[in-house]
Short mmCIF file of C-alpha atoms and ligand atoms in Angstrom, two decimals:
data_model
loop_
_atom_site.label_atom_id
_atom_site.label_comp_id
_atom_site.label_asym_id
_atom_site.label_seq_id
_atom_site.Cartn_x
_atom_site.Cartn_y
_atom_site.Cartn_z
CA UNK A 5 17.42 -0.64 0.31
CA UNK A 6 19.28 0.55 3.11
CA UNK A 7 17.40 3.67 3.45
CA UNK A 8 14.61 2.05 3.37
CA UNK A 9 14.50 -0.37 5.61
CA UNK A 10 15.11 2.59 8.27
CA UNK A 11 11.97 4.27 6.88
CA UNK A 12 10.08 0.75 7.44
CA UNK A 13 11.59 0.37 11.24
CA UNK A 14 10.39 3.67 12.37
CA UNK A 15 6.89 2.31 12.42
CA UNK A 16 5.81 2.59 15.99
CA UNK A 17 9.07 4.21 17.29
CA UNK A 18 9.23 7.33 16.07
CA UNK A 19 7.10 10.27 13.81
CA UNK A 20 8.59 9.89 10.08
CA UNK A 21 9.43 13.44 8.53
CA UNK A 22 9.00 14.19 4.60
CA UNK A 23 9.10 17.06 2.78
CA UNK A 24 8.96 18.00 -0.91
CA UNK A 25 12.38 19.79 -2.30
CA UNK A 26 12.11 20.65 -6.20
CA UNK A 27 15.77 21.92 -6.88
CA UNK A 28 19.37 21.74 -4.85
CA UNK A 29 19.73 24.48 -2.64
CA UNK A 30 16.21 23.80 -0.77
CA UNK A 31 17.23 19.79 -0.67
CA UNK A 32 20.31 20.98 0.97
CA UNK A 33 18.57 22.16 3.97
CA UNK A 34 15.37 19.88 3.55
CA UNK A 35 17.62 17.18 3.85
CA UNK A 36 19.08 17.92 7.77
CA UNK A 37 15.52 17.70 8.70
CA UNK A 38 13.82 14.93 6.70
CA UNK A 39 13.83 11.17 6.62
CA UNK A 40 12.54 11.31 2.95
CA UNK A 41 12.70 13.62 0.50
CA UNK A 42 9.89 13.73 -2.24
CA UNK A 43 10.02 15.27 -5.58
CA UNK A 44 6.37 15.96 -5.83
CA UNK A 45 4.82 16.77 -9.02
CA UNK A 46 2.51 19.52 -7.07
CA UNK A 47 5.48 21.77 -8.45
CA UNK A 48 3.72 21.89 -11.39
CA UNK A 49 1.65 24.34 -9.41
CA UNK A 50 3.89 25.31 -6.83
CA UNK A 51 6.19 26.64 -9.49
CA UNK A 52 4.51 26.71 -12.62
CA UNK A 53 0.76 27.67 -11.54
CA UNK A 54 -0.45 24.86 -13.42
CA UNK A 55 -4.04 24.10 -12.88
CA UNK A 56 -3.48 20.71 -12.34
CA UNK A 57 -0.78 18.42 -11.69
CA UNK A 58 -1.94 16.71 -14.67
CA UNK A 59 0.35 18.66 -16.72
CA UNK A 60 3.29 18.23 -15.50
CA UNK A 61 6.05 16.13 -17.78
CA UNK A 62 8.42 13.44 -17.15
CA UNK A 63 10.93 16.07 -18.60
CA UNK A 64 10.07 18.29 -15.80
CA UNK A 65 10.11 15.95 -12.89
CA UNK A 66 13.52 14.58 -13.99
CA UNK A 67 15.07 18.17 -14.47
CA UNK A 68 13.92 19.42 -11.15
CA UNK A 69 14.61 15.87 -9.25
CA UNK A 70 18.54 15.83 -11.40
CA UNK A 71 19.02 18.60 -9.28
CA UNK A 72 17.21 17.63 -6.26
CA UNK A 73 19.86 14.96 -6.23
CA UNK A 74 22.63 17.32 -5.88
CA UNK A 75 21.62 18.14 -2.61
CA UNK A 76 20.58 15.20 -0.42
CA UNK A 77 22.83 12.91 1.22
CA UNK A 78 21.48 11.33 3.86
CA UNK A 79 17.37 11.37 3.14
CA UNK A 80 15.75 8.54 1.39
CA UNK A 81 14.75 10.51 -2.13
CA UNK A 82 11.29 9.82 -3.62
CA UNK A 83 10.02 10.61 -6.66
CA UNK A 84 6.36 11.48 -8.73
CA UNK A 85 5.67 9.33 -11.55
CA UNK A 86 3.63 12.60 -13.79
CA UNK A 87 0.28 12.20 -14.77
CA UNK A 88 -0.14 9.01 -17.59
CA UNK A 89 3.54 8.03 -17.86
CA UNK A 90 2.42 4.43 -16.07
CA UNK A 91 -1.38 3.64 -17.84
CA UNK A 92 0.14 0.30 -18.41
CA UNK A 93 2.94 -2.07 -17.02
CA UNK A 94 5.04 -1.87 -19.80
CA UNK A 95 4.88 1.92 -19.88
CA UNK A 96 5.24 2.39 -16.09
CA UNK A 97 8.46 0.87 -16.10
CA UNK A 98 9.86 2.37 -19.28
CA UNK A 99 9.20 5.37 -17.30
CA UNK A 100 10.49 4.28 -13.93
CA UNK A 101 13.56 2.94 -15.19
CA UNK A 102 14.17 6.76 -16.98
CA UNK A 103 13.89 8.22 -14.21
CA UNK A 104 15.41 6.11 -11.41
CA UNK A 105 18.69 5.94 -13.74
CA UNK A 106 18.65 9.66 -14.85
CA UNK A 107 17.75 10.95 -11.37
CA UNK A 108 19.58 8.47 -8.72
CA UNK A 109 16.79 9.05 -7.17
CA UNK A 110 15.82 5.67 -4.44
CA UNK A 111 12.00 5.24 -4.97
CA UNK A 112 9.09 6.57 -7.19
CA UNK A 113 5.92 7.18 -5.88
CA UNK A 114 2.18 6.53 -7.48
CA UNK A 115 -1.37 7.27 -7.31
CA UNK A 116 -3.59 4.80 -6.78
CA UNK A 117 -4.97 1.14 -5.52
CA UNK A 118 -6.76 -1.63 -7.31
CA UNK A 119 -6.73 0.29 -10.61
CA UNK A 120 -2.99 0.68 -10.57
CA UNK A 121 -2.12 -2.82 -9.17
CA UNK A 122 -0.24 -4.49 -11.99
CA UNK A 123 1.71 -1.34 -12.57
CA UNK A 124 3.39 -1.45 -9.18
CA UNK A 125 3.27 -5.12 -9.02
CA UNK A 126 5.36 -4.69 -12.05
CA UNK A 127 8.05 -1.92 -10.57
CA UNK A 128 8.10 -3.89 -7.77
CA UNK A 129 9.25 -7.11 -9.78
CA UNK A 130 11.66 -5.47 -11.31
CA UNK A 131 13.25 -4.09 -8.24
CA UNK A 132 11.65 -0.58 -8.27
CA UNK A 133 10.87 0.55 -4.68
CA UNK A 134 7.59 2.33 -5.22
CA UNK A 135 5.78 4.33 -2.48
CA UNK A 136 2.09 4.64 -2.62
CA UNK A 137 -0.15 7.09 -2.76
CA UNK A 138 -4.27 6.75 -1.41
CA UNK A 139 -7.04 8.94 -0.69
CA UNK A 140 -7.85 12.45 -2.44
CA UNK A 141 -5.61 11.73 -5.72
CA UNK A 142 -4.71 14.96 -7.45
CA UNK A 143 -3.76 13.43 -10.58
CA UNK A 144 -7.28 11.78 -10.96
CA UNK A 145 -9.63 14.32 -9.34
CA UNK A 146 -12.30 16.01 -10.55
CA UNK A 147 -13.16 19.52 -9.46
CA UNK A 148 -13.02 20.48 -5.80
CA UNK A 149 -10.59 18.43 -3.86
CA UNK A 150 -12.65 16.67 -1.00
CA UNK A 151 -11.71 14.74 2.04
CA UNK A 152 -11.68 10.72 1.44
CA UNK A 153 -13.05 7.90 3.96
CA UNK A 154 -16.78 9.98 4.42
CA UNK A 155 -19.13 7.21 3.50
CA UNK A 156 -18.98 3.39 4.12
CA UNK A 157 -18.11 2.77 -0.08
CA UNK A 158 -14.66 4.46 0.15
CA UNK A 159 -14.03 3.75 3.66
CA UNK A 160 -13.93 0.02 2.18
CA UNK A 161 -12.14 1.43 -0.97
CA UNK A 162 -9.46 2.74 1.15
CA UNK A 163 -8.56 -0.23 3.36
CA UNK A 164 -8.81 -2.26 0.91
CA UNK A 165 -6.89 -0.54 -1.52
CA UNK A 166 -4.19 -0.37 1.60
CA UNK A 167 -3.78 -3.94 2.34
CA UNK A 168 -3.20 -4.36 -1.24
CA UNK A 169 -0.63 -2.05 -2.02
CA UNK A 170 1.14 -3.44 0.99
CA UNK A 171 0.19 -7.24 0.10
CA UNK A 172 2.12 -6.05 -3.12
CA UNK A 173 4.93 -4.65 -1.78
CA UNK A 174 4.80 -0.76 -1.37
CA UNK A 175 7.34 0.05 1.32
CA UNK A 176 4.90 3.57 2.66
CA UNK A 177 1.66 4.72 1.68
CA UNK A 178 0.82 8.37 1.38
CA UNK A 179 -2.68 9.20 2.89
CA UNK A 180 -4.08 12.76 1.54
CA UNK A 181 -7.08 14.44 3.41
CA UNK A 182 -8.55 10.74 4.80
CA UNK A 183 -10.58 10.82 7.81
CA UNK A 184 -9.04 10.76 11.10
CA UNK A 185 -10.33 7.86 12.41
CA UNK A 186 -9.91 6.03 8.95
CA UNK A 187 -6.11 6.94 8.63
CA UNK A 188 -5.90 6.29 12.27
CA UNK A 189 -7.70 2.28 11.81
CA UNK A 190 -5.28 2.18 8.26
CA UNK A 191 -2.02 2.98 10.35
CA UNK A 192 -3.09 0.73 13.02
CA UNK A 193 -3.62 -1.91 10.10
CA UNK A 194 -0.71 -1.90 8.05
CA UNK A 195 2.81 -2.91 9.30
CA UNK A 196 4.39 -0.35 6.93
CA UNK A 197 4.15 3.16 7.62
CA UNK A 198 1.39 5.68 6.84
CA UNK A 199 2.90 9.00 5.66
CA UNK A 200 -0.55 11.96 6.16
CA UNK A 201 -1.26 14.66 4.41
CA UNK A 202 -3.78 16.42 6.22
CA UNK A 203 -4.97 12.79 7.60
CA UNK A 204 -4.46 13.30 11.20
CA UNK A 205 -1.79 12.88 13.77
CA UNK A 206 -2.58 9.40 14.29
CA UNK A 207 -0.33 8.40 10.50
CA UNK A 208 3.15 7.21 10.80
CA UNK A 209 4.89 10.36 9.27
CA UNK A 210 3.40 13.70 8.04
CA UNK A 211 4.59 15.22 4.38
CA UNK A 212 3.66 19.04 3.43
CA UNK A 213 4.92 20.93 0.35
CA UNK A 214 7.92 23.35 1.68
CA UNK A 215 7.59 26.11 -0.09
CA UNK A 216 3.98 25.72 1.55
CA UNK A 217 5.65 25.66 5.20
CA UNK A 218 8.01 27.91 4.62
CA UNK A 219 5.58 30.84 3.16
CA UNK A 220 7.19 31.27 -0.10
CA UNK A 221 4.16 29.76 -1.48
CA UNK A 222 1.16 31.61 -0.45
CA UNK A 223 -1.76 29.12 -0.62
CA UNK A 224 -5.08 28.58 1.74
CA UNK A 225 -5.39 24.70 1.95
CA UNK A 226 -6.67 23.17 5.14
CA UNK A 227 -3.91 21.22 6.07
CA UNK A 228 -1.24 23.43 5.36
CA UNK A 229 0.41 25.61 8.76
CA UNK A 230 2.66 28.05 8.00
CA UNK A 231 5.98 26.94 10.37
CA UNK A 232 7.89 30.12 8.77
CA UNK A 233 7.97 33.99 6.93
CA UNK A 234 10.56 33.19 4.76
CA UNK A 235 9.91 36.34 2.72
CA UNK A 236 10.28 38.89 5.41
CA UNK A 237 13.78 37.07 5.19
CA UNK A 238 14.20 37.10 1.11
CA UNK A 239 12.52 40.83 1.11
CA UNK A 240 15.02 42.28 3.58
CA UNK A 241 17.84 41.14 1.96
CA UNK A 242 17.14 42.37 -1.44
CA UNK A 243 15.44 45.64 -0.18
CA UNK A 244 19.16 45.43 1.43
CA UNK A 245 21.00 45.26 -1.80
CA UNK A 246 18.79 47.61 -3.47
CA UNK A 247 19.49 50.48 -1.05
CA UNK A 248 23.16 49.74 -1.13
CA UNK A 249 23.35 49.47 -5.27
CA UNK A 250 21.24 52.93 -5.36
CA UNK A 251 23.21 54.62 -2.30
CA UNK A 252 26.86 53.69 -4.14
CA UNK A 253 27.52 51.79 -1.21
CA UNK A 254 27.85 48.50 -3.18
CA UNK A 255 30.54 47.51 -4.63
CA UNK A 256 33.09 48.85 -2.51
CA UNK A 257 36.52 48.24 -3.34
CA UNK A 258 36.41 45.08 -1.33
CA UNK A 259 33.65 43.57 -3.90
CA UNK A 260 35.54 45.12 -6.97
CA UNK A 261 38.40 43.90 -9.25
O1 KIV B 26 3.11 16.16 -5.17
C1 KIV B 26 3.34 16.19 -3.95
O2 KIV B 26 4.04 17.07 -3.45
C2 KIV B 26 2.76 15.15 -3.13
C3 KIV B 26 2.74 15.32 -1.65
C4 KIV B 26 2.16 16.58 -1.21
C5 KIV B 26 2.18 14.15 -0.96
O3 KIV B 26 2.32 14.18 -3.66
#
C-alpha cells in the first residue's frame, strides 16, 4: 500500500516511469529506473512469438513474474492477469489470489471497463490492488490494432469506462494508443494517474516494453523509440569470446582449475 500511495501522489508532480521486466537480471536494472515494474503478458510475443497475447498462461506469467520478483526492490511490481483467467468474479480472484501469493508481486493489472466491472470490484473487495487497463485492448482485439478515442461512441466509451474504474477503485489506468487530446481530457479528469502507451505526453506516466527500448526486440510499432543498441553490446561480447575460445586464448591458466 505503501508503494502505492507514492505512485498515486506523483499525479501532477512528477512524470511516472514503468517498464515491463519478464525475468531477474533485466528487473535488476529496470528497477533503478522505474517507479513500477509490470510483468506484461506481451511476453508471450516478446519471447515466445505468440500471435496473440491471448495465449499466454497463468503458468507462464507466474514463472516469469517468480523471477521478476527476485530482482526488484524498490519498484511497485505489477502484474497481467492472461487472457480468460478473470471471465467471472469468482474466477478472477481464484486467479489473483494464485498469483499475488505465488509471485509477491503488489498489484495485478486488467483489461477492460464496464464489461469487467464486477471482476475488479471484486479484487478490489478483497484487498487486491488492481491497475487498469483502457483503450486498444490486446487481449480482446480483433485484427489490426487501431488507435482508440476516433469517433464520438468510444470517446464516450473511454471516459466513461475511466471514471468507473476509478469510481471503483483502480489505483492507475493504462491508456494504449488513445487520442491525444482524449488521454490528455482523461488525465485532466481523473485524480489517479494515467500511465500512456503511445497516448501522448499529456498522461501521467509512460510504459513501453524493454526489450522494445532497448533493441533486443526488433519490432516496428508506432509508439515504440528505440532509447538503445543493446545488441551491438551482446554481439561484441560474444564475437569476443568466440575469437578468444578459437584463438586458445581462453581459458588461460587464470580461468582454469
Ligand atoms: O503486456 C504489456 O506489456 C502491457 C504494457 C505494454 C502496457 O500491457
Amino acid at each position: 500500500m505503501k508503494k502505492i500511495k507514492k505512485i498515486l501522489k506523483k499525479k501532477n508532480k512528477s512524470k511516472i516511469v514503468c517498464l515491463t521486466a519478464y525475468s531477474k537480471n533485466i528487473a535488476e536494472e529496470v528497477d533503478k529506473h522505474a517507479d513500477i515494474v509490470l510483468v506484461g503478458d506481451s511476453l508471450g510475443s516478446v519471447l515466445y512469438n505468440y500471435s496473440s497475447t491471448k495465449k499466454v498462461t497463468l503458468d507462464e506469467m507466474i514463472n516469469h513474474s517468480k523471477s521478476v520478483r527476485l530482482g526488484v526492490k524498490k519498484s511497485l511490481m505489477v502484474v497481467d492477469m492472461p487472457y480468460k483467467t478473470y471471465i467471472s468474479k469468482n474466477l478472477a480472484l481464484k486467479n489473483a489470489k494464485k498469483i499475488m501469493k505465488q509471485t509477491k508481486c503488489d498489484a495485478v493489472k486488467l483489461e477492460g471497463g464496464k464489461k469487467i466491472i464486477n471482476q475488479i470490484q471484486f479484487l478490489i473487495k478483497n484487498k487486491i490492488p488492481v491497475m487498469g487497463h483502457l483503450g486498444l485492448l490486446p487481449q480482446s482485439a480483433k485484427g489490426k490494432f487501431q488507435s482508440k478515442g476516433k469517433n464520438t461512441k468510444e470517446i464516450k466509451q473511454l471516459r466513461n469506462d475511466a471514471m468507473l474504474l476509478q469510481k471503483n477503485g483502480v489505483f492507475a489506468i493504462v491508456l494504449e494508443c488513445v487520442k491525444t487530446q482524449i488521454a490528455k481530457q482523461i488525465t485532466k479528469d481523473l485524480k489517479i494517474p494515467t500511465i500512456g502507451i503511445g497516448s501522448s505526453v499529456h498522461c501521467d506516466g509512460q510504459v513501453l516494453v524493454t526489450d522494445d527500448l532497448i533493441g533486443l526486440n526488433e519490432t516496428n510499432i508506432k509508439f515504440v523509440k528505440k532509447f538503445a543498441n543493446i545488441k551491438r553490446y551482446i554481439n561484441l561480447g560474444l564475437k569476443n569470446f568466440a575469437q578468444a575460445v578459437k584463438n586458445k586464448r581462453y581459458p588461460t591458466r587464470k580461468y582454469s582449475y
